[in-house]
Every structure is written in C-alpha cells, then in structure tokens.
Amino acid sequence: MKRIERTAYLNKLIAFKDKNIIKVITGIRRCGKSTIMEIFRDWLLGNGVKDNQIIYLNFEDYDNYELRNPHNLYAYIKPLILQDRMTYIFFDEIQHVSDFPDIINSLNLKPTVDLYVTGSNAYMLSSEIATLLSGRYIEIAMLPLSFKEYVEGTDSSNNLPQAYTDYITRSSFPYTIELGTYSEIIDYLTGVYNTIVVKDIMARKRLPDVMMLESVIRFTADNIGNILSTKRIADIMTADGRKIDQKTVERYLSALCETFFVYETKRYNIKGKQLLKTLGKYYLVDIGLRRMLLGSRSFDAGRILENIVYLELLHRQKKVYVGKMDSLEVDFVAIDENNISYYQVAATVRDETTLQRELASLQQINDQYPKYILTLDEDPTADYDGIKRVNALRWMMGDVSL
C-alpha cells in the first residue's frame, strides 16, 4: 500500500517530541492512527533514535491479549525503559487496557519516557478520564484523508474535478485507495461500519435495539447540513413509523459522536459572540459511508460539499460552528487562536438569485475578518465588497493566491 505521509499530523507529533505530556491520537477506526505512529517511528529512527528506544504495542493484536491486564502490561514495560536515554512508548488502541489512565499516568512520571497512545472512541477523553489525566495530555484528533491528501495519494492533481468525484463517491478512508472496484470499497466500508456499530456502540453502550440505532444513523446521514434537534428527529422518525423518544435519540447520537462517526456542530450567535444551546447540525466523517448507507439516491452536491468543507476546516485545526446572523444563517464560523473566518457553501452560484442569497448573510457581518463563498464553479475568483467567491477545490488544495 502506498503510504501517505499525513504531514500535518507528523509535524504536530514532532513538535511535542520529548515534551512531558501524553500524546493522545484519536479518530474513527481505520482513519490512519496506526500509520501515523509508524510514520513517526520511522522519523525517529531517521533522526538518531535507536531501535531499543522504541516500544510499540497494538492492543487489538491477540498476541498482546494478556497485556490488556494493567499489572501484566506494567511488568512487561518497566524493564524495557532505558535510564540514560529517552524511551518512546507507543500504545495502539489503549482503550482495551483495563484502568489504562493509571498506567499511562505512572509511565508519564518517569523522566525518560515519551508516551504516545491511540484510541477509536471519545470515551478515552471523557470527563472522568480527563480528570484522571488532569491536564497532562494533548489530543491530536485525526480524520480520514483530506481532499488534498487524497489527491496526493492518487496522483490526480492534473484533474481536480475528477479527483473530487472519486473522493466523494469512493471514500476518504486511506485503505480504499488500494481497492479497485466500487463493490470492494462498499464491502470494506461495510466492515468498518459494522465494527463501529456492533463493537464500539452496541457492546460498550449496551444499547437494546440495533435496528433503531441504524435508523438513527441513516436519518442523520440523510440530513447532513440540516438544522436539527433531537426532538425533531424523534418526531419525524415516529411519524414515519419508527417510534422513538427524544432521550433515546440523544443517547444514540452521543454514541455516534463518541466513535467519531458523526460530528455535532453547534450554532454561534455572531452578533452576541456566544454559543446557542439548541438546533445544531450533524456531519459525517466520510461521504463514502453515506453513499454506502443510502445508495446513489443520496447524492446532493450542495450538502455533500458542505460536509466536505466542514471536515476540511477540522483538518485545519479550526473550531467550527453554524453561524446565526439575525434571521439569516452562515454555514460556518471557523475560529482558531489567531482568526475568525466565515463561509457560505454552494454547489454553484452562477444563478444571480442564488448568488445574492449566499451573499446576504455575509453582508450583514460588520467586521474585517475574511468572508468566503465556496463553490464548485470553475470560474475565476471574484470579490464582492470584501467577500471572496472562490473555487472550493482550489481552496482545499491550499491555493495561496486565494
């Protein structure tokens, strides 16, 4: 398999190398967490670190089953820790180890240990565990391939529109690049999906009704980009003959978010600069999963592009919200430590009525932060009194001229 280097994640690991802080790599199954560990280990070996300074254990490997017991694990690791040089310890899928916060806390106390762990659900960073780790960790949240990474991995930079079509009809999971036919990809995604539903949600959450969970999943996948409340979801599903109450919907959506299958995006009052408690949106971690669940009938170019732009903003380490500006909506408010930026997303704005509708909410914002309309139109960049209309594919490729 061609290895995609995932440079942004690698650079973050390098930046925290030898820092007395636990590096916690999170993300959905098969998004590349084990691979980024491998890439970083290769980087260490190429930069003066010796083989005996590296310990790697994958707790999904049955060979390591006995080490899921914390006493056995500690007894195995302790003699391997070097006293005169740094020992780099990599624990893959650490959630399988009982009482793992105690283990990693103890190891992190040792001055010659640099610790890296991965996990496939947000339970790792729940309030209880975060309290046990008490601020001694940094989370590196991984996603499947960004559009730019996909283009690089498929050598398709000479035809971005075709690369985008492949990206949204196949999948952004790294391994799918190696698969030839669409049926092979569907089989692979079905395996990922079933593992998440059965292993990560049904078993751990002890949910009683897998059919109802799958109904919630399909409803959410079919409504990406729509303003939703858990009450509205319960009401619509009940009206369609799938009787479910609001609390059950909340429980199922929480489980989906914990496995990074779905991301919840809250609303942000732009004028008041505050988060709103109700009516957010949900986006899927991968559009290929949506197609696998709903079939080709699910194709909606505008909402799919909106989902992809949302994931791209996450790749860029932004905090992303749905903006509310009086009675109008801004698709995304993206915030980091240095900046705020605003985005409207539409498949096309070549129709003047559509263009004016997309401009309207951005025109109401009276600050000097960047404002964009992202489209699939292959037109030159345009400027409407400070609001830039740009091609979304070039933007995702990081075209600096934009």
Coordinates of C-alpha atoms in Angstrom, one line a residue:
M1 CA 0.0 0.0 0.0
K2 CA 1.2 3.5 -0.9
R3 CA 1.9 5.3 2.4
I4 CA 0.5 8.9 2.6
E5 CA 2.7 10.8 4.9
R6 CA 0.0 12.9 6.6
T7 CA 2.5 15.8 7.1
A8 CA 0.3 18.0 9.3
Y9 CA -0.1 15.2 11.9
L10 CA 3.5 14.2 11.7
N11 CA 4.7 17.8 12.3
K12 CA 2.5 18.0 15.4
L13 CA 4.0 14.8 16.8
I14 CA 7.5 16.2 16.1
A15 CA 6.6 19.4 17.8
F16 CA 5.6 17.6 21.0
K17 CA 8.5 15.1 20.9
D18 CA 10.3 14.8 24.3
K19 CA 7.7 17.1 26.0
N20 CA 6.5 15.8 29.3
I21 CA 2.9 15.4 28.1
I22 CA 1.0 12.4 26.9
K23 CA 0.2 12.5 23.1
V24 CA -3.3 11.1 22.6
I25 CA -4.2 10.4 19.0
T26 CA -8.0 10.0 18.5
G27 CA -10.2 9.3 15.5
I28 CA -12.6 6.9 13.8
R29 CA -11.4 3.3 13.1
R30 CA -9.2 2.9 10.0
C31 CA -8.5 6.7 9.7
G32 CA -4.7 6.2 9.9
K33 CA -3.8 6.4 13.6
S34 CA -1.6 3.3 13.5
T35 CA 0.0 4.5 10.3
I36 CA 0.9 7.9 11.7
M37 CA 2.5 6.1 14.6
E38 CA 4.5 4.1 12.1
I39 CA 5.5 7.2 10.2
F40 CA 6.6 8.9 13.3
R41 CA 8.6 5.9 14.5
D42 CA 10.4 5.9 11.1
W43 CA 11.1 9.6 11.5
L44 CA 12.6 8.9 15.0
L45 CA 14.8 6.2 13.6
G46 CA 16.0 8.5 10.8
N47 CA 16.8 11.2 13.4
G48 CA 19.2 9.4 15.7
V49 CA 16.8 7.3 17.8
K50 CA 17.9 3.6 18.2
D51 CA 15.6 0.5 17.9
N52 CA 15.9 -0.3 21.6
Q53 CA 14.5 3.1 22.5
I54 CA 11.1 2.3 20.9
I55 CA 8.4 0.1 22.3
Y56 CA 5.2 -0.4 20.3
L57 CA 2.1 -2.4 21.3
N58 CA -1.2 -2.8 19.5
F59 CA -3.8 -4.0 21.9
E60 CA -6.1 -5.2 19.1
D61 CA -3.5 -7.8 18.3
Y62 CA -4.4 -11.0 20.1
D63 CA -0.7 -11.7 20.7
N64 CA -0.9 -8.8 23.2
Y65 CA -4.2 -10.0 24.9
E66 CA -2.5 -10.8 28.2
L67 CA -1.1 -7.2 28.3
R68 CA -4.6 -5.8 28.4
N69 CA -4.3 -6.5 32.1
P70 CA -2.6 -3.4 33.6
H71 CA -0.4 -5.4 36.0
N72 CA 0.9 -7.6 33.2
L73 CA 1.5 -4.5 31.0
Y74 CA 3.4 -2.6 33.6
A75 CA 5.5 -5.6 34.4
Y76 CA 6.3 -6.0 30.7
I77 CA 7.1 -2.4 30.1
K78 CA 9.1 -1.4 33.2
P79 CA 12.3 -3.4 32.5
L80 CA 12.4 -2.1 28.9
I81 CA 12.6 1.6 30.0
L82 CA 16.1 3.0 29.5
Q83 CA 17.5 5.1 32.2
D84 CA 20.1 7.1 30.3
R85 CA 18.2 7.9 27.1
M86 CA 14.6 8.6 26.2
T87 CA 12.3 5.6 25.7
Y88 CA 9.5 6.2 23.2
I89 CA 6.4 4.1 24.1
F90 CA 3.5 3.7 21.6
F91 CA 0.2 2.1 22.8
D92 CA -2.2 1.5 19.9
E93 CA -6.0 1.2 20.8
I94 CA -5.2 1.8 24.5
Q95 CA -8.9 1.6 25.5
H96 CA -8.7 -2.2 25.5
V97 CA -6.4 -2.0 28.6
S98 CA -8.3 -2.0 31.9
D99 CA -7.7 1.1 34.1
F100 CA -5.4 2.5 31.4
P101 CA -5.3 6.0 32.8
D102 CA -3.4 4.7 35.9
I103 CA -0.8 3.0 33.6
I104 CA -0.1 6.0 31.4
N105 CA -0.1 8.4 34.3
S106 CA 2.5 6.2 36.0
L107 CA 4.7 5.9 32.9
N108 CA 4.4 9.6 32.2
L109 CA 6.0 10.3 35.6
K110 CA 9.2 8.7 34.5
P111 CA 11.7 11.3 33.2
T112 CA 13.0 9.1 30.3
V113 CA 9.6 8.1 28.9
D114 CA 7.9 9.8 26.0
L115 CA 4.4 8.4 25.6
Y116 CA 2.0 8.2 22.6
V117 CA -1.4 6.4 22.7
T118 CA -4.3 6.0 20.2
G119 CA -7.9 5.2 20.7
S120 CA -11.0 4.9 18.5
N121 CA -13.6 6.4 20.7
A122 CA -14.0 9.6 22.7
Y123 CA -14.6 7.6 25.9
M124 CA -10.8 8.0 26.3
L125 CA -11.2 11.7 26.8
S126 CA -14.5 11.6 28.8
S127 CA -14.7 13.9 31.8
E128 CA -13.8 11.1 34.2
I129 CA -10.6 10.1 32.3
A130 CA -9.6 13.7 31.6
T131 CA -9.8 14.3 35.3
L132 CA -7.5 11.3 36.0
L133 CA -5.0 12.5 33.3
S134 CA -5.5 16.0 34.8
G135 CA -4.2 18.2 32.0
R136 CA -1.2 16.0 31.2
Y137 CA -2.2 15.2 27.7
I138 CA -2.5 16.8 24.3
E139 CA -5.2 15.4 21.9
I140 CA -4.3 15.0 18.2
A141 CA -7.6 14.5 16.5
M142 CA -7.3 12.5 13.3
L143 CA -9.6 12.3 10.4
P144 CA -9.6 10.2 7.2
L145 CA -7.8 11.7 4.2
S146 CA -8.4 15.4 3.4
F147 CA -9.1 16.2 -0.2
K148 CA -5.5 17.4 -0.7
E149 CA -4.1 14.2 0.9
Y150 CA -6.4 12.1 -1.4
V151 CA -5.2 14.0 -4.4
E152 CA -1.6 13.4 -3.4
G153 CA -2.2 9.8 -2.6
T154 CA -3.9 9.1 -6.0
D155 CA -1.6 11.4 -8.1
S156 CA -4.6 13.2 -9.5
S157 CA -3.7 16.8 -9.2
N158 CA -4.0 17.2 -13.0
N159 CA -7.8 16.8 -12.9
L160 CA -9.2 18.1 -9.6
P161 CA -12.9 17.9 -10.6
Q162 CA -12.5 14.1 -11.4
A163 CA -10.5 13.7 -8.2
Y164 CA -13.3 15.3 -6.2
T165 CA -15.9 13.0 -7.8
D166 CA -13.8 10.0 -6.9
Y167 CA -13.3 11.4 -3.4
I168 CA -17.0 11.6 -2.6
T169 CA -18.1 8.5 -4.5
R170 CA -15.4 6.2 -3.2
S171 CA -14.2 7.2 0.3
S172 CA -11.7 9.2 2.2
F173 CA -10.5 6.2 4.3
P174 CA -6.9 5.7 3.3
Y175 CA -7.1 2.0 2.5
T176 CA -9.8 2.4 -0.1
I177 CA -7.2 4.0 -2.4
E178 CA -5.8 0.5 -2.8
L179 CA -9.2 -1.1 -3.7
G180 CA -10.1 -1.4 -7.4
T181 CA -13.9 -1.7 -7.7
Y182 CA -16.7 0.2 -6.1
S183 CA -18.1 -3.1 -4.7
E184 CA -14.8 -3.8 -3.0
I185 CA -15.0 -0.3 -1.4
I186 CA -18.6 -1.0 -0.2
D187 CA -17.5 -4.3 1.3
Y188 CA -14.6 -2.6 3.1
L189 CA -16.8 0.3 4.4
T190 CA -19.5 -2.1 5.5
G191 CA -16.9 -3.9 7.6
V192 CA -15.8 -0.6 9.2
Y193 CA -19.4 0.4 9.8
N194 CA -20.4 -3.0 11.4
T195 CA -17.3 -2.9 13.7
I196 CA -18.3 0.6 14.9
V197 CA -21.9 -0.3 15.4
V198 CA -21.5 -3.7 16.9
K199 CA -18.2 -3.4 18.8
D200 CA -17.9 0.3 19.7
I201 CA -21.5 1.2 20.2
M202 CA -23.8 -1.7 20.9
A203 CA -21.4 -3.7 23.1
R204 CA -20.0 -0.8 25.1
K205 CA -23.2 1.2 25.4
R206 CA -25.4 -1.9 25.8
L207 CA -28.0 -0.4 23.5
P208 CA -31.1 -2.7 23.2
D209 CA -32.1 -2.1 19.6
V210 CA -29.6 -2.3 16.7
M211 CA -32.3 -1.7 14.2
M212 CA -33.3 1.6 15.8
L213 CA -29.7 2.7 16.1
E214 CA -29.3 2.0 12.4
S215 CA -32.5 4.1 11.7
V216 CA -31.0 7.0 13.6
I217 CA -27.7 6.6 11.7
R218 CA -29.5 6.6 8.3
F219 CA -31.7 9.6 9.3
T220 CA -28.6 11.6 10.3
A221 CA -26.7 10.6 7.2
D222 CA -29.7 11.7 5.1
N223 CA -29.9 15.1 6.9
I224 CA -26.3 16.3 6.9
G225 CA -26.3 20.1 6.8
N226 CA -29.9 20.4 8.1
I227 CA -30.7 22.2 11.3
L228 CA -31.9 19.5 13.7
S229 CA -32.9 19.0 17.3
T230 CA -33.2 15.6 18.9
K231 CA -36.9 16.3 19.5
R232 CA -37.4 16.9 15.8
I233 CA -35.5 13.7 14.9
A234 CA -37.7 11.7 17.3
D235 CA -40.9 13.3 16.0
I236 CA -40.0 12.7 12.3
M237 CA -38.9 9.1 12.9
T238 CA -42.0 8.4 14.9
A239 CA -44.3 9.9 12.2
D240 CA -42.5 7.6 9.7
G241 CA -43.5 4.6 11.8
R242 CA -40.2 4.2 13.8
K243 CA -41.4 5.1 17.3
I244 CA -38.5 6.6 19.3
D245 CA -38.3 9.1 22.1
Q246 CA -36.1 12.2 22.4
K247 CA -33.8 10.7 25.1
T248 CA -33.1 7.6 23.1
V249 CA -32.2 9.8 20.1
E250 CA -29.8 11.8 22.3
R251 CA -28.2 8.6 23.6
Y252 CA -27.7 7.2 20.1
L253 CA -26.3 10.4 18.7
S254 CA -24.0 10.7 21.7
A255 CA -22.6 7.2 20.9
L256 CA -22.1 8.1 17.3
C257 CA -20.2 11.2 18.2
E258 CA -18.0 9.3 20.6
T259 CA -16.9 6.9 17.9
F260 CA -16.2 9.9 15.6
F261 CA -18.7 8.6 13.1
V262 CA -20.7 11.8 13.3
Y263 CA -19.7 15.3 14.3
E264 CA -22.1 17.7 16.0
T265 CA -21.8 21.4 15.1
K266 CA -23.4 23.9 17.5
R267 CA -24.8 27.3 16.5
Y268 CA -23.0 30.5 17.2
N269 CA -24.6 33.9 17.6
I270 CA -22.3 36.2 15.5
K271 CA -23.6 39.4 16.9
G272 CA -23.6 38.3 20.6
K273 CA -20.4 36.2 20.1
Q274 CA -21.9 33.3 22.1
L275 CA -22.8 29.7 21.6
L276 CA -26.5 28.8 21.3
K277 CA -27.8 25.7 23.1
T278 CA -30.3 24.4 20.6
L279 CA -30.6 23.4 16.9
G280 CA -27.2 22.4 15.7
K281 CA -26.2 20.4 12.6
Y282 CA -24.6 17.0 12.1
Y283 CA -21.9 15.9 9.6
L284 CA -20.5 12.5 8.7
V285 CA -16.8 11.7 9.0
D286 CA -16.8 10.3 5.4
I287 CA -19.1 10.8 2.5
G288 CA -18.3 7.2 1.2
L289 CA -20.1 5.9 4.4
R290 CA -23.1 8.0 3.5
R291 CA -23.3 6.5 0.0
M292 CA -22.8 3.0 1.4
L293 CA -25.8 3.6 3.8
L294 CA -28.2 5.4 1.4
G295 CA -27.1 4.5 -2.1
S296 CA -26.8 6.8 -5.0
R297 CA -30.1 8.5 -4.3
S298 CA -28.3 10.3 -1.5
F299 CA -26.4 12.5 -3.9
D300 CA -26.9 16.2 -3.2
A301 CA -24.0 18.2 -4.5
G302 CA -24.5 21.2 -2.2
R303 CA -24.9 19.3 1.1
I304 CA -22.1 16.9 0.2
L305 CA -19.8 19.9 -0.5
E306 CA -20.9 21.5 2.8
N307 CA -19.9 18.3 4.7
I308 CA -16.6 18.2 2.9
V309 CA -15.8 21.8 3.7
Y310 CA -16.7 21.2 7.4
L311 CA -14.2 18.3 7.5
E312 CA -11.6 20.5 5.8
L313 CA -12.0 23.2 8.4
L314 CA -11.5 20.5 11.1
H315 CA -8.3 19.4 9.2
R316 CA -7.1 23.0 9.5
Q317 CA -7.5 22.8 13.3
K318 CA -10.4 25.2 13.5
K319 CA -13.3 25.2 15.9
V320 CA -16.3 25.2 13.6
Y321 CA -19.8 26.5 14.3
V322 CA -23.0 27.2 12.4
G323 CA -23.4 31.0 12.4
K324 CA -26.6 32.8 13.2
M325 CA -26.9 36.4 12.0
D326 CA -30.3 37.8 13.0
S327 CA -32.7 35.7 10.9
L328 CA -30.0 34.6 8.5
E329 CA -27.6 31.6 8.7
V330 CA -23.9 31.5 7.9
D331 CA -22.9 27.9 7.0
F332 CA -19.7 28.0 9.0
V333 CA -17.9 30.3 11.5
A334 CA -14.4 28.9 11.9
I335 CA -12.3 30.1 14.8
D336 CA -8.7 29.5 15.9
E337 CA -6.3 31.3 18.2
N338 CA -5.5 33.9 15.6
N339 CA -8.5 34.5 13.5
I340 CA -12.2 34.1 12.6
S341 CA -13.4 33.3 9.1
Y342 CA -16.9 33.0 7.7
Y343 CA -18.0 30.6 4.9
Q344 CA -21.0 30.1 2.7
V345 CA -21.0 26.8 0.7
A346 CA -23.0 26.2 -2.5
A347 CA -22.5 23.8 -5.4
T348 CA -23.0 26.7 -7.8
V349 CA -23.8 30.4 -7.6
R350 CA -23.9 31.1 -11.4
D351 CA -27.6 31.9 -11.0
E352 CA -27.9 35.5 -9.8
T353 CA -30.7 34.7 -7.3
T354 CA -28.6 32.0 -5.7
L355 CA -25.5 34.3 -5.5
Q356 CA -27.5 37.1 -3.8
R357 CA -28.9 34.6 -1.3
E358 CA -25.4 33.3 -0.4
L359 CA -24.1 36.9 -0.1
A360 CA -26.9 38.1 2.1
S361 CA -25.9 36.7 5.4
L362 CA -22.2 37.6 5.0
Q363 CA -23.1 41.1 4.0
Q364 CA -24.7 41.5 7.5
I365 CA -21.4 40.9 9.3
N366 CA -19.7 44.2 10.1
D367 CA -16.2 43.1 11.0
Q368 CA -13.0 42.8 9.0
Y369 CA -12.5 39.0 9.2
P370 CA -12.3 37.0 6.0
K371 CA -15.6 36.0 4.3
Y372 CA -15.9 33.4 1.6
I373 CA -18.4 31.8 -0.7
L374 CA -17.0 28.3 -1.7
T375 CA -18.5 26.7 -4.8
L376 CA -17.7 24.0 -7.4
D377 CA -17.9 26.6 -10.2
E378 CA -14.7 26.6 -12.2
D379 CA -14.7 30.4 -12.5
P380 CA -12.0 33.0 -11.6
T381 CA -12.0 34.2 -8.1
A382 CA -14.4 37.2 -7.6
D383 CA -14.7 39.8 -4.9
Y384 CA -18.0 41.3 -3.7
D385 CA -17.0 44.2 -1.4
G386 CA -14.6 42.1 0.6
I387 CA -16.5 38.8 0.2
K388 CA -14.5 36.4 -1.9
R389 CA -16.1 33.8 -4.1
V390 CA -13.6 31.0 -4.7
N391 CA -13.4 27.5 -6.2
A392 CA -13.8 25.1 -3.3
L393 CA -11.3 22.5 -4.8
R394 CA -8.6 25.0 -5.2
W395 CA -9.3 26.3 -1.6
M396 CA -9.0 22.7 -0.3
M397 CA -5.7 22.3 -2.1
G398 CA -4.4 25.3 -0.3
D399 CA -4.1 27.6 -3.3
V400 CA -2.3 30.6 -1.6
S401 CA -3.5 33.0 -4.3
L402 CA -7.0 32.7 -2.8

